[in-house]
Amino acid sequence: MNAALATPWSDADRLSMARALQLAERGLCTTDPNPRVGCVLVRNGRIVGEGFHAIAGGPHAETLALEAAGEAARGATAYVTLEPCDHHGRTPPCSEALIEAGVARVVYALRDPDPRVSGSGEERLRRAGVAVQPGLMAEASAELNAGFVMRMQRGRPFVRVKLAMSLDGRTALANGESRWITSDLARADVQRFRARSSAVLTGIGTILADDPALTVRLPDCDRQPWRVVLDSRLRTPSDARVINREGRVLVMGAHEDPARRRSLEAQGVAVEVLPAAAGGAGVDLAVALAHLARLQMNEVWVESGSTLAGALLRAGLCDELVVYVAPSLLGHDARPLLALPLLTNLESRMQFEFTDFRMIGPDLRITARPKDGGR
């Protein structure tokens, strides 16, 4: 084999990191705002300890794996899906714990995307004489933590826009009737996306037209994401279902109205008035997302009408489309999927790359991302 093509990782390394990624995924709906991290300790070809980060403020994956391994951690290899932390927060540094336990080698997937600490965990380990090999399955770890990476590197959450349409690209009849285009199984699938998200975002038009609750209704989910309403003039009714449910609600407006603000805050709603978009038509979307990042939101799941969904796409603020396609036709008078400007040439069209196709009951779920990465 050409030495230039050789990698420092064996098949055993890959299997161990794959197991660590499986463990990390167990925290998919619970670690927010922290990243999802798994750790596997291997000594003499045998797993001696495992752990995953389950909840913010709780033990990190490395700590749990070290506790499970005990003395068997000495001389072991640690496989971690994210660079071990090297700072004191709600828990002590994991790099320090690995050193104290006598781990001989650390293989990690993804360097910490936080520019304030990136690389410091690896540096501490190397200074202590621990062999460190970064980069194994980095792409898989980055995908699992797309929101955390986005927030650390670009100062906003990762934005998924959910759409549901007929085969002819329509979302509702001309009179507005839309319940239900897709199947029960597709709607249950939406619940799982809500559960993994930091927030479910919608616009005031959807609140006034459909009065959705936007909660997670899964029997095994205890955490409710934020429900966020973009409502430039604070028109959200005080008896809206989005408010009268468990969990936290944030209304972001662009025009101050003291009376309406007091009414919403009396219902326990957080209200934030932000700068308006150019032309004053609504909240500046980039500013709104930056505010959500400051609130430590990693992933935002958008369930809205065609206007807000189209605006996010036009602004380059949609990182992923999740489109549910029902095997039905609604006709040319039915409502379109997105509100987008008229194009005069094909060169100016938005282009995407399909990343996943799967059947959800009778419906098709398509996942696509902007071809240029949204940059």
GROMACS .gro file of C-alpha atoms in nm, residues 6-374:
model
  369
    6ALA     CA    1  -0.208   0.526   0.468
    7THR     CA    2  -0.407   0.655   0.766
    8PRO     CA    3  -0.311   0.638   1.134
    9TRP     CA    4  -0.632   0.449   1.216
   10SER     CA    5  -0.698   0.078   1.212
   11ASP     CA    6  -1.028  -0.099   1.153
   12ALA     CA    7  -1.051  -0.141   1.531
   13ASP     CA    8  -1.016   0.236   1.570
   14ARG     CA    9  -1.299   0.293   1.325
   15LEU     CA   10  -1.527   0.044   1.498
   16SER     CA   11  -1.461   0.203   1.835
   17MET     CA   12  -1.531   0.555   1.708
   18ALA     CA   13  -1.847   0.434   1.536
   19ARG     CA   14  -1.959   0.301   1.874
   20ALA     CA   15  -1.877   0.637   2.036
   21LEU     CA   16  -2.091   0.813   1.775
   22GLN     CA   17  -2.378   0.573   1.848
   23LEU     CA   18  -2.352   0.664   2.214
   24ALA     CA   19  -2.339   1.037   2.136
   25GLU     CA   20  -2.663   1.010   1.941
   26ARG     CA   21  -2.842   0.901   2.258
   27GLY     CA   22  -2.821   1.263   2.367
   28LEU     CA   23  -2.985   1.388   2.047
   29CYS     CA   24  -3.284   1.542   2.225
   30THR     CA   25  -3.138   1.617   2.568
   31THR     CA   26  -2.793   1.780   2.561
   32ASP     CA   27  -2.898   2.123   2.441
   33PRO     CA   28  -2.723   2.369   2.443
   34ASN     CA   29  -2.419   2.143   2.475
   35PRO     CA   30  -2.286   1.923   2.194
   36ARG     CA   31  -2.369   1.552   2.165
   37VAL     CA   32  -2.063   1.356   2.270
   38GLY     CA   33  -1.983   0.989   2.320
   39CYS     CA   34  -1.673   0.817   2.459
   40VAL     CA   35  -1.544   0.459   2.447
   41LEU     CA   36  -1.240   0.332   2.640
   42VAL     CA   37  -1.059   0.031   2.491
   43ARG     CA   38  -0.774  -0.164   2.648
   44ASN     CA   39  -0.613  -0.472   2.494
   45GLY     CA   40  -0.885  -0.486   2.229
   46ARG     CA   41  -1.171  -0.486   2.480
   47ILE     CA   42  -1.415  -0.209   2.570
   48VAL     CA   43  -1.365  -0.129   2.938
   49GLY     CA   44  -1.583   0.182   2.968
   50GLU     CA   45  -1.848   0.378   2.779
   51GLY     CA   46  -2.034   0.702   2.833
   52PHE     CA   47  -2.228   0.977   2.662
   53HIS     CA   48  -2.323   1.330   2.759
   54ALA     CA   49  -2.692   1.320   2.846
   55ILE     CA   50  -2.783   1.666   2.977
   56ALA     CA   51  -2.626   2.009   3.018
   57GLY     CA   52  -2.471   2.036   3.362
   58GLY     CA   53  -2.443   1.659   3.389
   59PRO     CA   54  -2.126   1.450   3.359
   60HIS     CA   55  -1.943   1.457   3.029
   61ALA     CA   56  -1.900   1.144   2.820
   62GLU     CA   57  -1.535   1.099   2.919
   63THR     CA   58  -1.615   1.122   3.291
   64LEU     CA   59  -1.879   0.851   3.268
   65ALA     CA   60  -1.657   0.624   3.060
   66LEU     CA   61  -1.370   0.666   3.308
   67GLU     CA   62  -1.599   0.589   3.601
   68ALA     CA   63  -1.718   0.274   3.425
   69ALA     CA   64  -1.361   0.163   3.350
   70GLY     CA   65  -1.205   0.233   3.687
   71GLU     CA   66  -0.843   0.113   3.701
   72ALA     CA   67  -0.881  -0.048   3.359
   73ALA     CA   68  -0.859   0.302   3.208
   74ARG     CA   69  -0.484   0.309   3.277
   75GLY     CA   70  -0.304   0.248   2.949
   76ALA     CA   71  -0.631   0.247   2.751
   77THR     CA   72  -0.724   0.432   2.432
   78ALA     CA   73  -1.009   0.681   2.460
   79TYR     CA   74  -1.227   0.733   2.153
   80VAL     CA   75  -1.417   1.061   2.185
   81THR     CA   76  -1.645   1.223   1.928
   82LEU     CA   77  -1.534   1.575   2.024
   83GLU     CA   78  -1.199   1.711   2.140
   84PRO     CA   79  -1.187   1.670   2.521
   85CYS     CA   80  -1.265   2.000   2.689
   86ASP     CA   81  -0.992   2.192   2.869
   87HIS     CA   82  -1.187   2.455   3.060
   88HIS     CA   83  -1.376   2.473   3.388
   89GLY     CA   84  -1.751   2.515   3.341
   90ARG     CA   85  -2.022   2.331   3.526
   91THR     CA   86  -1.790   2.028   3.513
   92PRO     CA   87  -1.408   1.995   3.538
   93PRO     CA   88  -1.191   1.965   3.224
   94CYS     CA   89  -1.214   1.622   3.061
   95SER     CA   90  -0.855   1.647   2.933
   96GLU     CA   91  -0.740   1.665   3.294
   97ALA     CA   92  -0.953   1.366   3.393
   98LEU     CA   93  -0.811   1.156   3.109
   99ILE     CA   94  -0.457   1.243   3.211
  100GLU     CA   95  -0.519   1.163   3.578
  101ALA     CA   96  -0.675   0.827   3.483
  102GLY     CA   97  -0.359   0.730   3.296
  103VAL     CA   98  -0.510   0.701   2.949
  104ALA     CA   99  -0.228   0.636   2.701
  105ARG     CA  100  -0.391   0.748   2.377
  106VAL     CA  101  -0.682   0.969   2.273
  107VAL     CA  102  -0.847   0.947   1.932
  108TYR     CA  103  -1.106   1.217   1.879
  109ALA     CA  104  -1.331   1.298   1.586
  110LEU     CA  105  -1.396   1.672   1.576
  111ARG     CA  106  -1.188   1.959   1.708
  112ASP     CA  107  -1.390   2.180   1.943
  113PRO     CA  108  -1.550   2.442   1.714
  114ASP     CA  109  -1.552   2.702   1.993
  115PRO     CA  110  -1.266   2.935   1.885
  116ARG     CA  111  -1.201   3.027   2.250
  117VAL     CA  112  -1.092   2.674   2.341
  118SER     CA  113  -1.031   2.496   2.011
  119GLY     CA  114  -0.714   2.287   2.028
  120SER     CA  115  -0.643   2.351   2.396
  121GLY     CA  116  -0.766   2.007   2.506
  122GLU     CA  117  -0.537   1.836   2.256
  123GLU     CA  118  -0.247   2.056   2.360
  124ARG     CA  119  -0.286   1.971   2.729
  125LEU     CA  120  -0.302   1.599   2.653
  126ARG     CA  121   0.013   1.614   2.438
  127ARG     CA  122   0.202   1.808   2.705
  128ALA     CA  123   0.118   1.531   2.951
  129GLY     CA  124   0.263   1.268   2.717
  130VAL     CA  125  -0.068   1.130   2.590
  131ALA     CA  126  -0.067   1.026   2.223
  132VAL     CA  127  -0.340   1.220   2.039
  133GLN     CA  128  -0.484   1.143   1.696
  134PRO     CA  129  -0.757   1.383   1.579
  135GLY     CA  130  -0.993   1.368   1.284
  136LEU     CA  131  -1.133   1.014   1.280
  137MET     CA  132  -1.496   1.038   1.154
  138ALA     CA  133  -1.489   1.415   1.200
  139GLU     CA  134  -1.759   1.465   0.937
  140ALA     CA  135  -2.002   1.237   1.120
  141SER     CA  136  -1.945   1.419   1.448
  142ALA     CA  137  -1.989   1.757   1.278
  143GLU     CA  138  -2.315   1.638   1.124
  144LEU     CA  139  -2.443   1.518   1.460
  145ASN     CA  140  -2.357   1.858   1.606
  146ALA     CA  141  -2.441   2.078   1.307
  147GLY     CA  142  -2.619   2.332   1.524
  148PHE     CA  143  -2.346   2.360   1.785
  149VAL     CA  144  -2.083   2.398   1.512
  150MET     CA  145  -2.290   2.663   1.334
  151ARG     CA  146  -2.344   2.861   1.653
  152MET     CA  147  -1.976   2.850   1.747
  153GLN     CA  148  -1.842   2.933   1.401
  154ARG     CA  149  -2.106   3.163   1.250
  155GLY     CA  150  -2.298   3.301   1.545
  156ARG     CA  151  -2.638   3.164   1.452
  157PRO     CA  152  -2.828   2.834   1.481
  158PHE     CA  153  -2.852   2.568   1.213
  159VAL     CA  154  -3.188   2.629   1.042
  160ARG     CA  155  -3.407   2.348   0.908
  161VAL     CA  156  -3.716   2.451   0.715
  162LYS     CA  157  -3.993   2.194   0.710
  163LEU     CA  158  -4.233   2.190   0.415
  164ALA     CA  159  -4.525   1.962   0.329
  165MET     CA  160  -4.665   1.951  -0.021
  166SER     CA  161  -4.861   1.758  -0.278
  167LEU     CA  162  -4.701   1.605  -0.585
  168ASP     CA  163  -4.774   1.927  -0.773
  169GLY     CA  164  -4.594   2.139  -0.512
  170ARG     CA  165  -4.899   2.277  -0.334
  171THR     CA  166  -4.945   2.322   0.041
  172ALA     CA  167  -5.316   2.399   0.076
  173LEU     CA  168  -5.629   2.448  -0.123
  174ALA     CA  169  -5.708   2.795  -0.252
  175ASN     CA  170  -5.944   2.845   0.044
  176GLY     CA  171  -5.663   2.765   0.289
  177GLU     CA  172  -5.768   2.412   0.383
  178SER     CA  173  -5.456   2.204   0.449
  179ARG     CA  174  -5.534   1.947   0.720
  180TRP     CA  175  -5.399   1.707   0.643
  181ILE     CA  176  -5.195   1.680   0.325
  182THR     CA  177  -4.951   1.427   0.471
  183SER     CA  178  -5.010   1.112   0.677
  184ASP     CA  179  -5.010   1.048   1.051
  185LEU     CA  180  -4.669   0.882   1.013
  186ALA     CA  181  -4.522   1.191   0.847
  187ARG     CA  182  -4.658   1.412   1.124
  188ALA     CA  183  -4.508   1.176   1.384
  189ASP     CA  184  -4.175   1.211   1.204
  190VAL     CA  185  -4.205   1.589   1.240
  191GLN     CA  186  -4.238   1.539   1.615
  192ARG     CA  187  -3.894   1.378   1.623
  193PHE     CA  188  -3.740   1.675   1.445
  194ARG     CA  189  -3.907   1.910   1.692
  195ALA     CA  190  -3.774   1.704   1.982
  196ARG     CA  191  -3.410   1.739   1.872
  197SER     CA  192  -3.436   2.113   1.811
  198SER     CA  193  -3.360   2.404   2.041
  199ALA     CA  194  -3.659   2.594   1.908
  200VAL     CA  195  -3.958   2.561   1.680
  201LEU     CA  196  -3.994   2.882   1.482
  202THR     CA  197  -4.299   3.018   1.304
  203GLY     CA  198  -4.447   3.347   1.189
  204ILE     CA  199  -4.747   3.544   1.306
  205GLY     CA  200  -4.937   3.453   0.988
  206THR     CA  201  -4.930   3.085   1.082
  207ILE     CA  202  -5.033   3.165   1.441
  208LEU     CA  203  -5.335   3.367   1.325
  209ALA     CA  204  -5.436   3.124   1.050
  210ASP     CA  205  -5.379   2.785   1.214
  211ASP     CA  206  -5.327   2.846   1.587
  212PRO     CA  207  -5.068   2.565   1.623
  213ALA     CA  208  -4.934   2.449   1.961
  214LEU     CA  209  -4.589   2.356   1.821
  215THR     CA  210  -4.513   2.130   2.117
  216VAL     CA  211  -4.339   1.793   2.118
  217ARG     CA  212  -4.594   1.518   2.174
  218LEU     CA  213  -4.377   1.211   2.214
  219PRO     CA  214  -4.419   0.980   2.514
  220ASP     CA  215  -4.045   0.949   2.576
  221CYS     CA  216  -3.962   1.321   2.549
  222ASP     CA  217  -3.953   1.531   2.865
  223ARG     CA  218  -3.795   1.844   2.717
  224GLN     CA  219  -3.993   2.102   2.525
  225PRO     CA  220  -3.801   2.326   2.283
  226TRP     CA  221  -3.860   2.699   2.280
  227ARG     CA  222  -4.150   2.810   2.064
  228VAL     CA  223  -4.050   3.126   1.881
  229VAL     CA  224  -4.289   3.354   1.693
  230LEU     CA  225  -4.171   3.623   1.453
  231ASP     CA  226  -4.440   3.885   1.507
  232SER     CA  227  -4.333   4.231   1.398
  233ARG     CA  228  -4.628   4.414   1.561
  234LEU     CA  229  -4.681   4.185   1.862
  235ARG     CA  230  -5.020   4.062   1.742
  236THR     CA  231  -4.994   3.714   1.897
  237PRO     CA  232  -5.325   3.659   2.084
  238SER     CA  233  -5.291   3.600   2.458
  239ASP     CA  234  -5.506   3.287   2.422
  240ALA     CA  235  -5.302   3.139   2.133
  241ARG     CA  236  -5.231   2.768   2.175
  242VAL     CA  237  -4.860   2.830   2.130
  243ILE     CA  238  -4.870   3.024   2.458
  244ASN     CA  239  -5.111   2.811   2.655
  245ARG     CA  240  -4.891   2.505   2.664
  246GLU     CA  241  -4.593   2.391   2.871
  247GLY     CA  242  -4.248   2.523   2.796
  248ARG     CA  243  -4.094   2.854   2.699
  249VAL     CA  244  -4.227   3.097   2.440
  250LEU     CA  245  -4.046   3.388   2.278
  251VAL     CA  246  -4.213   3.649   2.060
  252MET     CA  247  -3.976   3.862   1.854
  253GLY     CA  248  -4.117   4.186   1.718
  254ALA     CA  249  -3.989   4.484   1.522
  255HIS     CA  250  -4.218   4.756   1.657
  256GLU     CA  251  -4.268   4.835   2.025
  257ASP     CA  252  -4.625   4.827   2.158
  258PRO     CA  253  -4.623   4.859   2.539
  259ALA     CA  254  -4.982   4.741   2.591
  260ARG     CA  255  -4.944   4.429   2.376
  261ARG     CA  256  -4.606   4.359   2.528
  262ARG     CA  257  -4.749   4.370   2.881
  263SER     CA  258  -5.033   4.141   2.777
  264LEU     CA  259  -4.792   3.881   2.640
  265GLU     CA  260  -4.552   3.906   2.932
  266ALA     CA  261  -4.843   3.858   3.172
  267GLN     CA  262  -4.886   3.517   3.005
  268GLY     CA  263  -4.523   3.427   3.075
  269VAL     CA  264  -4.404   3.504   2.723
  270ALA     CA  265  -4.058   3.648   2.666
  271VAL     CA  266  -4.080   3.945   2.430
  272GLU     CA  267  -3.787   4.092   2.240
  273VAL     CA  268  -3.816   4.389   2.005
  274LEU     CA  269  -3.541   4.374   1.743
  275PRO     CA  270  -3.446   4.587   1.443
  276ALA     CA  271  -3.679   4.570   1.146
  277ALA     CA  272  -3.573   4.435   0.809
  278ALA     CA  273  -3.496   4.676   0.529
  279GLY     CA  274  -3.822   4.844   0.435
  280GLY     CA  275  -3.970   4.777   0.778
  281ALA     CA  276  -4.177   4.480   0.662
  282GLY     CA  277  -4.083   4.253   0.952
  283VAL     CA  278  -3.811   4.143   1.190
  284ASP     CA  279  -3.460   4.135   1.046
  285LEU     CA  280  -3.411   3.758   1.012
  286ALA     CA  281  -3.032   3.760   1.051
  287VAL     CA  282  -3.062   3.965   1.370
  288ALA     CA  283  -3.335   3.733   1.500
  289LEU     CA  284  -3.121   3.425   1.446
  290ALA     CA  285  -2.819   3.589   1.606
  291HIS     CA  286  -3.038   3.662   1.909
  292LEU     CA  287  -3.140   3.295   1.927
  293ALA     CA  288  -2.772   3.201   1.918
  294ARG     CA  289  -2.707   3.432   2.213
  295LEU     CA  290  -2.977   3.237   2.394
  296GLN     CA  291  -2.763   2.927   2.320
  297MET     CA  292  -2.998   2.775   2.064
  298ASN     CA  293  -2.821   2.530   1.833
  299GLU     CA  294  -3.089   2.398   1.595
  300VAL     CA  295  -3.403   2.580   1.482
  301TRP     CA  296  -3.689   2.389   1.319
  302VAL     CA  297  -3.909   2.615   1.106
  303GLU     CA  298  -4.277   2.535   1.057
  304SER     CA  299  -4.426   2.832   0.882
  305GLY     CA  300  -4.614   2.952   0.580
  306SER     CA  301  -4.468   3.023   0.239
  307THR     CA  302  -4.376   3.384   0.321
  308LEU     CA  303  -4.136   3.321   0.611
  309ALA     CA  304  -3.994   3.006   0.453
  310GLY     CA  305  -3.929   3.195   0.130
  311ALA     CA  306  -3.775   3.487   0.317
  312LEU     CA  307  -3.528   3.258   0.495
  313LEU     CA  308  -3.425   3.105   0.165
  314ARG     CA  309  -3.385   3.441  -0.005
  315ALA     CA  310  -3.171   3.564   0.284
  316GLY     CA  311  -2.944   3.258   0.266
  317LEU     CA  312  -3.046   3.156   0.617
  318CYS     CA  313  -3.186   2.811   0.543
  319ASP     CA  314  -2.930   2.535   0.596
  320GLU     CA  315  -3.157   2.240   0.521
  321LEU     CA  316  -3.496   2.173   0.365
  322VAL     CA  317  -3.701   1.881   0.495
  323VAL     CA  318  -3.985   1.830   0.248
  324TYR     CA  319  -4.267   1.581   0.294
  325VAL     CA  320  -4.433   1.493  -0.036
  326ALA     CA  321  -4.781   1.342  -0.029
  327PRO     CA  322  -4.898   1.123  -0.323
  328SER     CA  323  -5.181   1.357  -0.417
  329LEU     CA  324  -5.259   1.649  -0.647
  330LEU     CA  325  -5.424   1.975  -0.537
  331GLY     CA  326  -5.441   2.163  -0.867
  332HIS     CA  327  -5.294   2.484  -1.006
  333ASP     CA  328  -5.521   2.714  -0.801
  334ALA     CA  329  -5.395   2.568  -0.471
  335ARG     CA  330  -5.139   2.757  -0.264
  336PRO     CA  331  -4.771   2.734  -0.361
  337LEU     CA  332  -4.490   2.594  -0.150
  338LEU     CA  333  -4.278   2.909  -0.118
  339ALA     CA  334  -4.309   3.282  -0.175
  340LEU     CA  335  -4.013   3.355  -0.401
  341PRO     CA  336  -3.948   3.634  -0.650
  342LEU     CA  337  -4.017   3.594  -1.019
  343LEU     CA  338  -3.713   3.467  -1.208
  344THR     CA  339  -3.625   3.590  -1.555
  345ASN     CA  340  -3.343   3.344  -1.618
  346LEU     CA  341  -3.241   3.000  -1.497
  347GLU     CA  342  -2.896   3.116  -1.388
  348SER     CA  343  -3.051   3.298  -1.092
  349ARG     CA  344  -3.242   2.996  -0.961
  350MET     CA  345  -3.168   2.856  -0.616
  351GLN     CA  346  -2.997   2.519  -0.640
  352PHE     CA  347  -2.985   2.239  -0.385
  353GLU     CA  348  -2.823   1.903  -0.333
  354PHE     CA  349  -3.035   1.609  -0.223
  355THR     CA  350  -2.888   1.446   0.086
  356ASP     CA  351  -3.156   1.192   0.177
  357PHE     CA  352  -3.472   1.026   0.047
  358ARG     CA  353  -3.692   0.793   0.248
  359MET     CA  354  -4.048   0.675   0.264
  360ILE     CA  355  -4.243   0.777   0.574
  361GLY     CA  356  -4.555   0.567   0.546
  362PRO     CA  357  -4.720   0.663   0.216
  363ASP     CA  358  -4.526   0.988   0.192
  364LEU     CA  359  -4.177   1.069   0.066
  365ARG     CA  360  -3.937   1.271   0.282
  366ILE     CA  361  -3.672   1.461   0.088
  367THR     CA  362  -3.381   1.633   0.257
  368ALA     CA  363  -3.183   1.891   0.062
  369ARG     CA  364  -2.918   2.152   0.133
  370PRO     CA  365  -2.817   2.466  -0.059
  371LYS     CA  366  -2.561   2.374  -0.318
  372ASP     CA  367  -2.323   2.650  -0.210
  373GLY     CA  368  -2.364   2.562   0.158
  374GLY     CA  369  -2.566   2.873   0.215
   0.00000   0.00000   0.00000
